[in-house]
CSV table of C-alpha atoms in Angstrom, one decimal:
chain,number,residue,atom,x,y,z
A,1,UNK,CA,104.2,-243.9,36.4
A,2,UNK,CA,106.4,-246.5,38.6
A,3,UNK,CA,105.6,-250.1,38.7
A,4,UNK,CA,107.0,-250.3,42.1
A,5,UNK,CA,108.2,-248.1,45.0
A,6,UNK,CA,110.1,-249.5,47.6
A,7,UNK,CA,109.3,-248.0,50.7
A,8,UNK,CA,111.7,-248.9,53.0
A,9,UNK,CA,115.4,-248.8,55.4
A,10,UNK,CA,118.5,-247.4,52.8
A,11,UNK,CA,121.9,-248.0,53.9
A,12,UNK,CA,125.7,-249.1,52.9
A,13,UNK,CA,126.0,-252.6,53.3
A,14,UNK,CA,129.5,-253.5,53.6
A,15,UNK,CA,130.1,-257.4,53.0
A,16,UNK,CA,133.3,-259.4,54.7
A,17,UNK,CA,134.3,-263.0,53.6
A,18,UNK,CA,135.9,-264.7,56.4
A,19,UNK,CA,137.0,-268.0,57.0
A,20,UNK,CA,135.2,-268.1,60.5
A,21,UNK,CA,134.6,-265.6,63.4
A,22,UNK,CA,137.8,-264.9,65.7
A,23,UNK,CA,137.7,-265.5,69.2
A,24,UNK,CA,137.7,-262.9,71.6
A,25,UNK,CA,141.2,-260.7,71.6
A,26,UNK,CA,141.8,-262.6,67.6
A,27,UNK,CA,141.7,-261.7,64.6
A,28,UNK,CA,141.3,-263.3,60.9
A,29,UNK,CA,141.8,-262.4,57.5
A,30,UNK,CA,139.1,-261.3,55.4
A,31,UNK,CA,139.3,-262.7,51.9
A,32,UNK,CA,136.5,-260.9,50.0
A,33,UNK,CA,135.1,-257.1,50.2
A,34,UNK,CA,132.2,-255.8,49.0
A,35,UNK,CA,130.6,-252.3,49.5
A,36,UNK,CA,126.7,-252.0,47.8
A,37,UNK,CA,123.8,-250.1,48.5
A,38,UNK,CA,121.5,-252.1,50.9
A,39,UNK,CA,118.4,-252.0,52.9
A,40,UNK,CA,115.1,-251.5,50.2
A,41,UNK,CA,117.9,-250.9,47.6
A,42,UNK,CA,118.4,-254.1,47.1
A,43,UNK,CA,114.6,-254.9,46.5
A,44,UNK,CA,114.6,-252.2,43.9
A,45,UNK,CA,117.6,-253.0,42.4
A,46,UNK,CA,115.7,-256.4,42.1
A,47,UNK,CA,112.9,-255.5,40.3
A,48,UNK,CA,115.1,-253.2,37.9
A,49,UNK,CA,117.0,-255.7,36.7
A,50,UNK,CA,113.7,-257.6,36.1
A,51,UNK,CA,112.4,-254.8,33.9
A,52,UNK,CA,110.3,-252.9,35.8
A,53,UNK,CA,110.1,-248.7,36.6
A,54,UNK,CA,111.2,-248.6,40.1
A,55,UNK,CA,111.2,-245.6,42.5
A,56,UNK,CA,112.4,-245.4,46.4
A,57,UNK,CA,111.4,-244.3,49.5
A,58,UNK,CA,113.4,-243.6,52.4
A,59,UNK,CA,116.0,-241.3,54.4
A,60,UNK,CA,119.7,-241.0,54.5
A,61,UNK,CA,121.9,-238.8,55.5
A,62,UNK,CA,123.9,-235.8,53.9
A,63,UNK,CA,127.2,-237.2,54.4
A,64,UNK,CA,129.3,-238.5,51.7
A,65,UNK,CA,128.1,-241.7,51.9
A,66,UNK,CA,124.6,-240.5,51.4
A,67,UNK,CA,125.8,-238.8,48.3
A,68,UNK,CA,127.5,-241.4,46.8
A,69,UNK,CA,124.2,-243.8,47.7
A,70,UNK,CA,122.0,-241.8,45.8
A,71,UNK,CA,124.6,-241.4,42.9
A,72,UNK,CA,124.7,-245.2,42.6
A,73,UNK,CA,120.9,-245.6,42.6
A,74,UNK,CA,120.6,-243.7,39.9
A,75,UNK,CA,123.2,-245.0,37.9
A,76,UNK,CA,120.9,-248.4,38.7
A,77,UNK,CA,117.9,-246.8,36.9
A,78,UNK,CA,116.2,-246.1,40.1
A,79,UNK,CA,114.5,-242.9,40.6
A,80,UNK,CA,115.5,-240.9,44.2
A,81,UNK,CA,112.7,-238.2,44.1
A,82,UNK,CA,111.2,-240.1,47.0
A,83,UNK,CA,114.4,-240.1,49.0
A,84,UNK,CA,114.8,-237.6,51.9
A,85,UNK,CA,118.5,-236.3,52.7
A,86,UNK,CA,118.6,-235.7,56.8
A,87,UNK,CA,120.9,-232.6,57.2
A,88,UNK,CA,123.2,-233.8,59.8
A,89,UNK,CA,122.6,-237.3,59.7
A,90,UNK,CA,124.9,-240.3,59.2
A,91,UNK,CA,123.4,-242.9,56.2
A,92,UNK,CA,123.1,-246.4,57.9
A,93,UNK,CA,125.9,-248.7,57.6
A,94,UNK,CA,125.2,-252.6,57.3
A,95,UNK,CA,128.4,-255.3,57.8
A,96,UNK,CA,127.1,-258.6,56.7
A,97,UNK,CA,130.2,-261.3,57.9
A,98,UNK,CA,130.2,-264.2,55.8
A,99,UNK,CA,131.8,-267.4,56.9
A,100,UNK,CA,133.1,-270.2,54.9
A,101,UNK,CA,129.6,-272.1,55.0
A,102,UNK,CA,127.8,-269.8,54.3
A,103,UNK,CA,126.4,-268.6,57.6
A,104,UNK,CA,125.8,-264.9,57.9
A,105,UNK,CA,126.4,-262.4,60.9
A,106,UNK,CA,124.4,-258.9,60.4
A,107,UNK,CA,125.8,-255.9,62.2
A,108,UNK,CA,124.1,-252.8,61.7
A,109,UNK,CA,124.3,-249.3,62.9
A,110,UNK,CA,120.8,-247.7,62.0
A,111,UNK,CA,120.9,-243.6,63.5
A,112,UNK,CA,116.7,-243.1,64.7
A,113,UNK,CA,117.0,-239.8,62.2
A,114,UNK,CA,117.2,-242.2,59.3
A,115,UNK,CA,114.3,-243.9,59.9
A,116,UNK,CA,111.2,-242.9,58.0
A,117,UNK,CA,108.8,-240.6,59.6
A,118,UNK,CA,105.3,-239.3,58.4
A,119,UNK,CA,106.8,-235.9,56.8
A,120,UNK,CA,109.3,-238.0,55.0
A,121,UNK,CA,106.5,-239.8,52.9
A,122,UNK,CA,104.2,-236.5,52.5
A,123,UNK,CA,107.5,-235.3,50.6
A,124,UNK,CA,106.9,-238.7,48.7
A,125,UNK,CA,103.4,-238.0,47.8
A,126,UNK,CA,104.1,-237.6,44.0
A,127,UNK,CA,105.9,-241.0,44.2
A,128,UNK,CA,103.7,-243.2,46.1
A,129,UNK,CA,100.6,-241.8,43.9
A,130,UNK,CA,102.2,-242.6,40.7
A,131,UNK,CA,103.1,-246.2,41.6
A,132,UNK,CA,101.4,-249.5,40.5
A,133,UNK,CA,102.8,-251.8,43.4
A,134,UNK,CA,104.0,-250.0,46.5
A,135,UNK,CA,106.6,-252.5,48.1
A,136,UNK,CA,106.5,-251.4,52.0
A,137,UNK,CA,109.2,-252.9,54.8
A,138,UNK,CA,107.1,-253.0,57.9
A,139,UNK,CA,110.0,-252.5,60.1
A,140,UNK,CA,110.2,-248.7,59.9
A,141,UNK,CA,108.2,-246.9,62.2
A,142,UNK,CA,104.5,-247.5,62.6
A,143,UNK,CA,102.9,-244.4,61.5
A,144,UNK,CA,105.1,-243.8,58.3
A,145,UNK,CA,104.2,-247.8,57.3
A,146,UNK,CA,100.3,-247.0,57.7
A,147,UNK,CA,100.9,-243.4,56.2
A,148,UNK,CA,102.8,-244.7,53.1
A,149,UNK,CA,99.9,-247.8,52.5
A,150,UNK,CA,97.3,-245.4,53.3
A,151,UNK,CA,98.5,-243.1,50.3
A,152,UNK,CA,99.1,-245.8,48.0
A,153,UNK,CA,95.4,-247.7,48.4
A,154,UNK,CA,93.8,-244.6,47.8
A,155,UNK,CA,95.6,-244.4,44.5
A,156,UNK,CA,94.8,-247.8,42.9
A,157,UNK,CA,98.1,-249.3,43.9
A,158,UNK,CA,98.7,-252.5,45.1
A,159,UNK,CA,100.2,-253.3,48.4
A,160,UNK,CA,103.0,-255.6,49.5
A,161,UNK,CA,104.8,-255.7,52.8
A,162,UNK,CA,107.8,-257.5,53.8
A,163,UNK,CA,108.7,-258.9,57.7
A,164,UNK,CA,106.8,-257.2,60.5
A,165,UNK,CA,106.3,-254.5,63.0
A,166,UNK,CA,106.9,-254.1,66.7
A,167,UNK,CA,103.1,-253.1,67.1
A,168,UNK,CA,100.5,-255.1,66.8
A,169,UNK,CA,98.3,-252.5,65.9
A,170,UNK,CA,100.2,-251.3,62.7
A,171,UNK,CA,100.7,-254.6,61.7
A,172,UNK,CA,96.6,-255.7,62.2
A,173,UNK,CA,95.7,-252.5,60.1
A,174,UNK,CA,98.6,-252.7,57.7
A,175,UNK,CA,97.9,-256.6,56.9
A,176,UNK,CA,94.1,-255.7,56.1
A,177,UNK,CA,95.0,-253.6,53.7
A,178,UNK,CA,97.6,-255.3,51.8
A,179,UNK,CA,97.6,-257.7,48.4
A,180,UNK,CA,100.2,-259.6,49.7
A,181,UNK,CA,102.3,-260.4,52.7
A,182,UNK,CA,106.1,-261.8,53.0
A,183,UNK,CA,107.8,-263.0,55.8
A,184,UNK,CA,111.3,-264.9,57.0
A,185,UNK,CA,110.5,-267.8,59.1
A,186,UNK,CA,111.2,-265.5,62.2
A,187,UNK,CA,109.1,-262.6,61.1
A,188,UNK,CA,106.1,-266.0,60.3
A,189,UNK,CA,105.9,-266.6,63.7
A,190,UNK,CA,105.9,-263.3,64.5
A,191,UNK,CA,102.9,-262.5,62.5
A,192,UNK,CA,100.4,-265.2,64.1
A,193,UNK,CA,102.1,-265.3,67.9
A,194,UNK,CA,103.6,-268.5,68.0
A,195,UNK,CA,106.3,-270.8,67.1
A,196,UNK,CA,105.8,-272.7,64.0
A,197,UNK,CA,107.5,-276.2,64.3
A,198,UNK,CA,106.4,-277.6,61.2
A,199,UNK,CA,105.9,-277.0,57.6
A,200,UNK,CA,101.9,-277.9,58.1
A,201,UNK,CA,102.3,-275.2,61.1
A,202,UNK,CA,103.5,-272.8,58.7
A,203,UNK,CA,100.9,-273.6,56.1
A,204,UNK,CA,98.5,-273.0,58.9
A,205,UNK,CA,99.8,-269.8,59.4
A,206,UNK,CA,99.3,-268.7,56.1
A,207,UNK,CA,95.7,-270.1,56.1
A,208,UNK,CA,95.2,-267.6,58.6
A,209,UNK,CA,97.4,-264.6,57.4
A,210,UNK,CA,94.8,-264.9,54.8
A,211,UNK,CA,91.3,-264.6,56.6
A,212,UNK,CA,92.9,-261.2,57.7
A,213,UNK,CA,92.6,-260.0,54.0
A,214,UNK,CA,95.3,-260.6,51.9
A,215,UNK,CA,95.1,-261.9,48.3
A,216,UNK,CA,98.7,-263.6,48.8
A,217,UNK,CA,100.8,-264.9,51.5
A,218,UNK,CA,104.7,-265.9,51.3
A,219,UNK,CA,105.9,-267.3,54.5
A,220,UNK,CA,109.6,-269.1,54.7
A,221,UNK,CA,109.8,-272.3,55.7
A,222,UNK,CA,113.4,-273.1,57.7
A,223,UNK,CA,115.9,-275.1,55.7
A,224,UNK,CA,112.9,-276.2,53.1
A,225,UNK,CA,111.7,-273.5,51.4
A,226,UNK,CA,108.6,-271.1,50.9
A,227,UNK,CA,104.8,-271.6,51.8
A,228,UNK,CA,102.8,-269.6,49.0
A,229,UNK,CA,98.9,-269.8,49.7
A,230,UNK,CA,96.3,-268.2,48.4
A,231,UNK,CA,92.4,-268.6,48.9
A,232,UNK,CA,91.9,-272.1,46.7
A,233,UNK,CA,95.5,-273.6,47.7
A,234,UNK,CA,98.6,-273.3,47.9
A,235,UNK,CA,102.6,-274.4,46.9
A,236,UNK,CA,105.6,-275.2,49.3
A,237,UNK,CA,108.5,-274.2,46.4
A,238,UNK,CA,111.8,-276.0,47.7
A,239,UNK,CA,115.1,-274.1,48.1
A,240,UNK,CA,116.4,-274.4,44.9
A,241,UNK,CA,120.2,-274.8,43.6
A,242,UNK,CA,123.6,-275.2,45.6
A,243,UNK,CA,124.6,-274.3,48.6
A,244,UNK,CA,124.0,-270.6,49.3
A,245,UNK,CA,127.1,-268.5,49.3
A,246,UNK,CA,125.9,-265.7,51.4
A,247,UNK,CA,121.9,-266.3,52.3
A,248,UNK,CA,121.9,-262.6,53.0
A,249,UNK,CA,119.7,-260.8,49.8
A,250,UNK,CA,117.9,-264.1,49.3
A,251,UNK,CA,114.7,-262.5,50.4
A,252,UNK,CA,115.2,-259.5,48.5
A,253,UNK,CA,115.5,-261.3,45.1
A,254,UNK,CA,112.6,-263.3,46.4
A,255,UNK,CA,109.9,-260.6,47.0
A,256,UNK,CA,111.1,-258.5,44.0
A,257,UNK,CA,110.6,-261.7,41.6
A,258,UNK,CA,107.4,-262.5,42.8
A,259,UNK,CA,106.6,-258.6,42.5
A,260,UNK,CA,107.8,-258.9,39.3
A,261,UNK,CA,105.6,-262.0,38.4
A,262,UNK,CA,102.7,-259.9,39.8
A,263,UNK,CA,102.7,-256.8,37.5
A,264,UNK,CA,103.5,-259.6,33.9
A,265,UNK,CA,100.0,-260.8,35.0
A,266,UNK,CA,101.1,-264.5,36.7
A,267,UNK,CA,99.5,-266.1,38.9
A,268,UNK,CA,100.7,-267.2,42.5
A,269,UNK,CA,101.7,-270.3,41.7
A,270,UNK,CA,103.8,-269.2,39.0
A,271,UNK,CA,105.0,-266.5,40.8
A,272,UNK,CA,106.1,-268.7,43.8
A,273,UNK,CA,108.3,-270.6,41.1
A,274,UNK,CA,109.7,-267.7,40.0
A,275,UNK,CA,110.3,-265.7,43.6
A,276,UNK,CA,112.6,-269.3,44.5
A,277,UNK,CA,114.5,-269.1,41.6
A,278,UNK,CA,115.1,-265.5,42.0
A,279,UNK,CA,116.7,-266.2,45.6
A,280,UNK,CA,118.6,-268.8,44.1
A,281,UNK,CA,120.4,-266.9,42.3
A,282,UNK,CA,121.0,-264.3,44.5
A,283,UNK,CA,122.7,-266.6,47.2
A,284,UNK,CA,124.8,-268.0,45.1
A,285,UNK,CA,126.9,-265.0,44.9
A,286,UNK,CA,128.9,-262.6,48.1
A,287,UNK,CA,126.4,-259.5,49.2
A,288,UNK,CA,123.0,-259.1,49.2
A,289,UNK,CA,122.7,-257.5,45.8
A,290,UNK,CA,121.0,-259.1,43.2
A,291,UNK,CA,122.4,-259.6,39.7
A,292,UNK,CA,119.1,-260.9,38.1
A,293,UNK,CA,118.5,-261.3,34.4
A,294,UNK,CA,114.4,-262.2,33.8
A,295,UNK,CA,115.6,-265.2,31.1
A,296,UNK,CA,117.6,-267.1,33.8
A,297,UNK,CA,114.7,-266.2,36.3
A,298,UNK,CA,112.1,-267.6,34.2
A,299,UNK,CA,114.6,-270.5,32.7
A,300,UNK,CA,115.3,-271.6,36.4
A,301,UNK,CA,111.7,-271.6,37.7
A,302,UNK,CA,110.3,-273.2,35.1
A,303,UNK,CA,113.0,-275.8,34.6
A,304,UNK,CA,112.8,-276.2,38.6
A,305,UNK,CA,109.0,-276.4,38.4
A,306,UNK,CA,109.3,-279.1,36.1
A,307,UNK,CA,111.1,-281.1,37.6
A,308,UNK,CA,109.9,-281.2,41.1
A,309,UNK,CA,106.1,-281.9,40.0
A,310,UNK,CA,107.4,-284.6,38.2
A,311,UNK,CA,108.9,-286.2,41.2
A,312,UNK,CA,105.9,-285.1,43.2
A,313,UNK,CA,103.8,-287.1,40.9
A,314,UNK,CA,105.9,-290.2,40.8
A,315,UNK,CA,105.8,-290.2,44.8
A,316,UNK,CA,102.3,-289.7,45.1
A,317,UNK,CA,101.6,-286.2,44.4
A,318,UNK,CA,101.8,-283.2,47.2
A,319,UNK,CA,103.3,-286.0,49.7
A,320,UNK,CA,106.7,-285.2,50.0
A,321,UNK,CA,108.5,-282.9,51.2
A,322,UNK,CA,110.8,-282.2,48.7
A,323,UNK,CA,108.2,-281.7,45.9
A,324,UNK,CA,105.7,-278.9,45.4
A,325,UNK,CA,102.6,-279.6,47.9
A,326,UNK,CA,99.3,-278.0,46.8
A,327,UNK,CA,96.1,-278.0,48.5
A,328,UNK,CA,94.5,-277.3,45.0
A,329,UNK,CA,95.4,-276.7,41.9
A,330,UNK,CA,92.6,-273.9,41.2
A,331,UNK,CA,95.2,-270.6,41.3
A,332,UNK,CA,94.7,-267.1,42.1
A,333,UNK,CA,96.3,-264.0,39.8
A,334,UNK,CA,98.9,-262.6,41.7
């Protein structure tokens, strides 16, 4: 049995610190290099840390960089049964450039043989049956994403996507049957048709996410935070510690955390609290790789939470923007 299998796009991710982008014909110096697993690996990688039995599910190639993927995930404690090797194919590479403050360019070269297809997650069958949450990236290809939830509804588990798809038809039948849905601000807007200008706009769009029959719905709020509703309410949780080093796996540590929070029983709200401080501490550090331990996690939320509903209260409770804003305090179990 698995508490959660990432379902979802594996690749290198190679990370460059640079003082700022050269012009054309320039160069500059890069003064940091990482090289990490990326893609769903950091989601899984995530949730391992946090103590939880995680499995993936996804395709690379069977180069060396394949080989040496798959070696490292295991060495992380996550299991690889689920993980198809494409003969011939080159594993995805990601190149994450990092500037001085923080802003991050993505650059990634993603083959179409190492995206997931339907015969990729029959070969995952024993996986995706065994697995209490199924943590699904609805980029990869439509009928793999619906294939993949399909399985794992039918086997008791609990379904959570991450971003969106390019049809609206995978994404209407994949949202119906999901427990709870996460998205960036882009993939938000995304998800309802339309730009979303404000944080009530976003809270709107989350009101509506839900009426399509999700349990919980995470949307990112630009430079504020997060938007967690569910039926009775919900939180806006503020961006929480300094400024981000590289914003890259902040979404990552996010969704894992308030996986995480899910499967120890918590409810949204709590789970909210600790999905922000999760993120926190992910940014704070070069790559998208999370180095989470579930004492700091928990310390940081719940110091975080503190402290924001007591300024809440003292400015007139769910008011301002930089406090937690609830429509009711009646919570849902994640």
């Amino acid at each position: 049995m698995f508490d959660v299998v990432v379902v979802g796009q594996i690749g290198r991710d190679l990370v460059l610190a640079v003082d700022h982008l050269p012009g054309g014909g320039k160069s500059v110096a890069v003064s940091r290099r990482r090289e990490v697993l990326g893609g769903a690996v950091n989601q899984a990688v995530g949730a391992r840390q946090l103590g939880c039995r995680v499995a993936l599910v996804g395709v690379v190639g069977d180069d060396d960089a394949g080989r040496s993927m798959l070696d490292q995930a295991r060495r992380d404690g996550l299991d690889t049964t689920g993980v198809a090797r494409r003969p011939g194919g080159t594993t995805a590479l990601f190149v994450d450039l990092v500037e001085a403050d923080g802003t991050s360019h993505l650059l990634e070269h993603v083959p179409a043989s190492m995206r997931l297809g339907i015969g990729d997650v029959h070969g995952a069958w024993s996986v995706l049956c065994a697995a209490r949450v199924v943590l699904v990236q609805l980029a990869q290809p439509g009928p793999a994403v619906l294939k993949a939830i399909r399985i794992a509804v039918r086997h008791g588990a609990r379904v959570v996507l991450d971003g969106t798809n390019e049809d609206p038809a995978v994404m209407r039948d994949a949202v119906a049957m999901a427990h709870v849905v996460r998205a960036d601000a882009a993939e938000a807007a995304d998800l309802v048709g339309r730009d979303l200008r404000s944080l009530q706009d976003v809270v709107t769009a989350a009101e509506e996410i839900l009426t399509m029959g999700p349990s919980i719905v995470a949307l990112a709020v630009a430079g504020t935070g997060n938007v967690v509703a569910w039926p009775a309410g919900h939180v806006v949780v503020p961006l929480l510690g300094e400024d981000p080093v590289d914003a890259t796996g902040g979404g990552d540590a996010f969704v894992a955390a308030l996986v995480v929070a899910m499967l120890r029983g918590h409810d949204a709200y709590t789970g909210a609290w600790w999905a922000s401080a999760a993120s926190a501490l992910t940014v704070s550090r070069l790559g998208g790789r999370p180095a989470l331990d579930l004492d700091h996690v928990t310390g940081l939320a719940r110091s975080s939470r503190h402290y924001h509903e007591r300024a809440a209260d003292r400015e007139s409770a769910g008011t301002t923007m930089n406090g937690p804003r609830t429509e009711s305090r009646s919570r849902t179990a994640l």
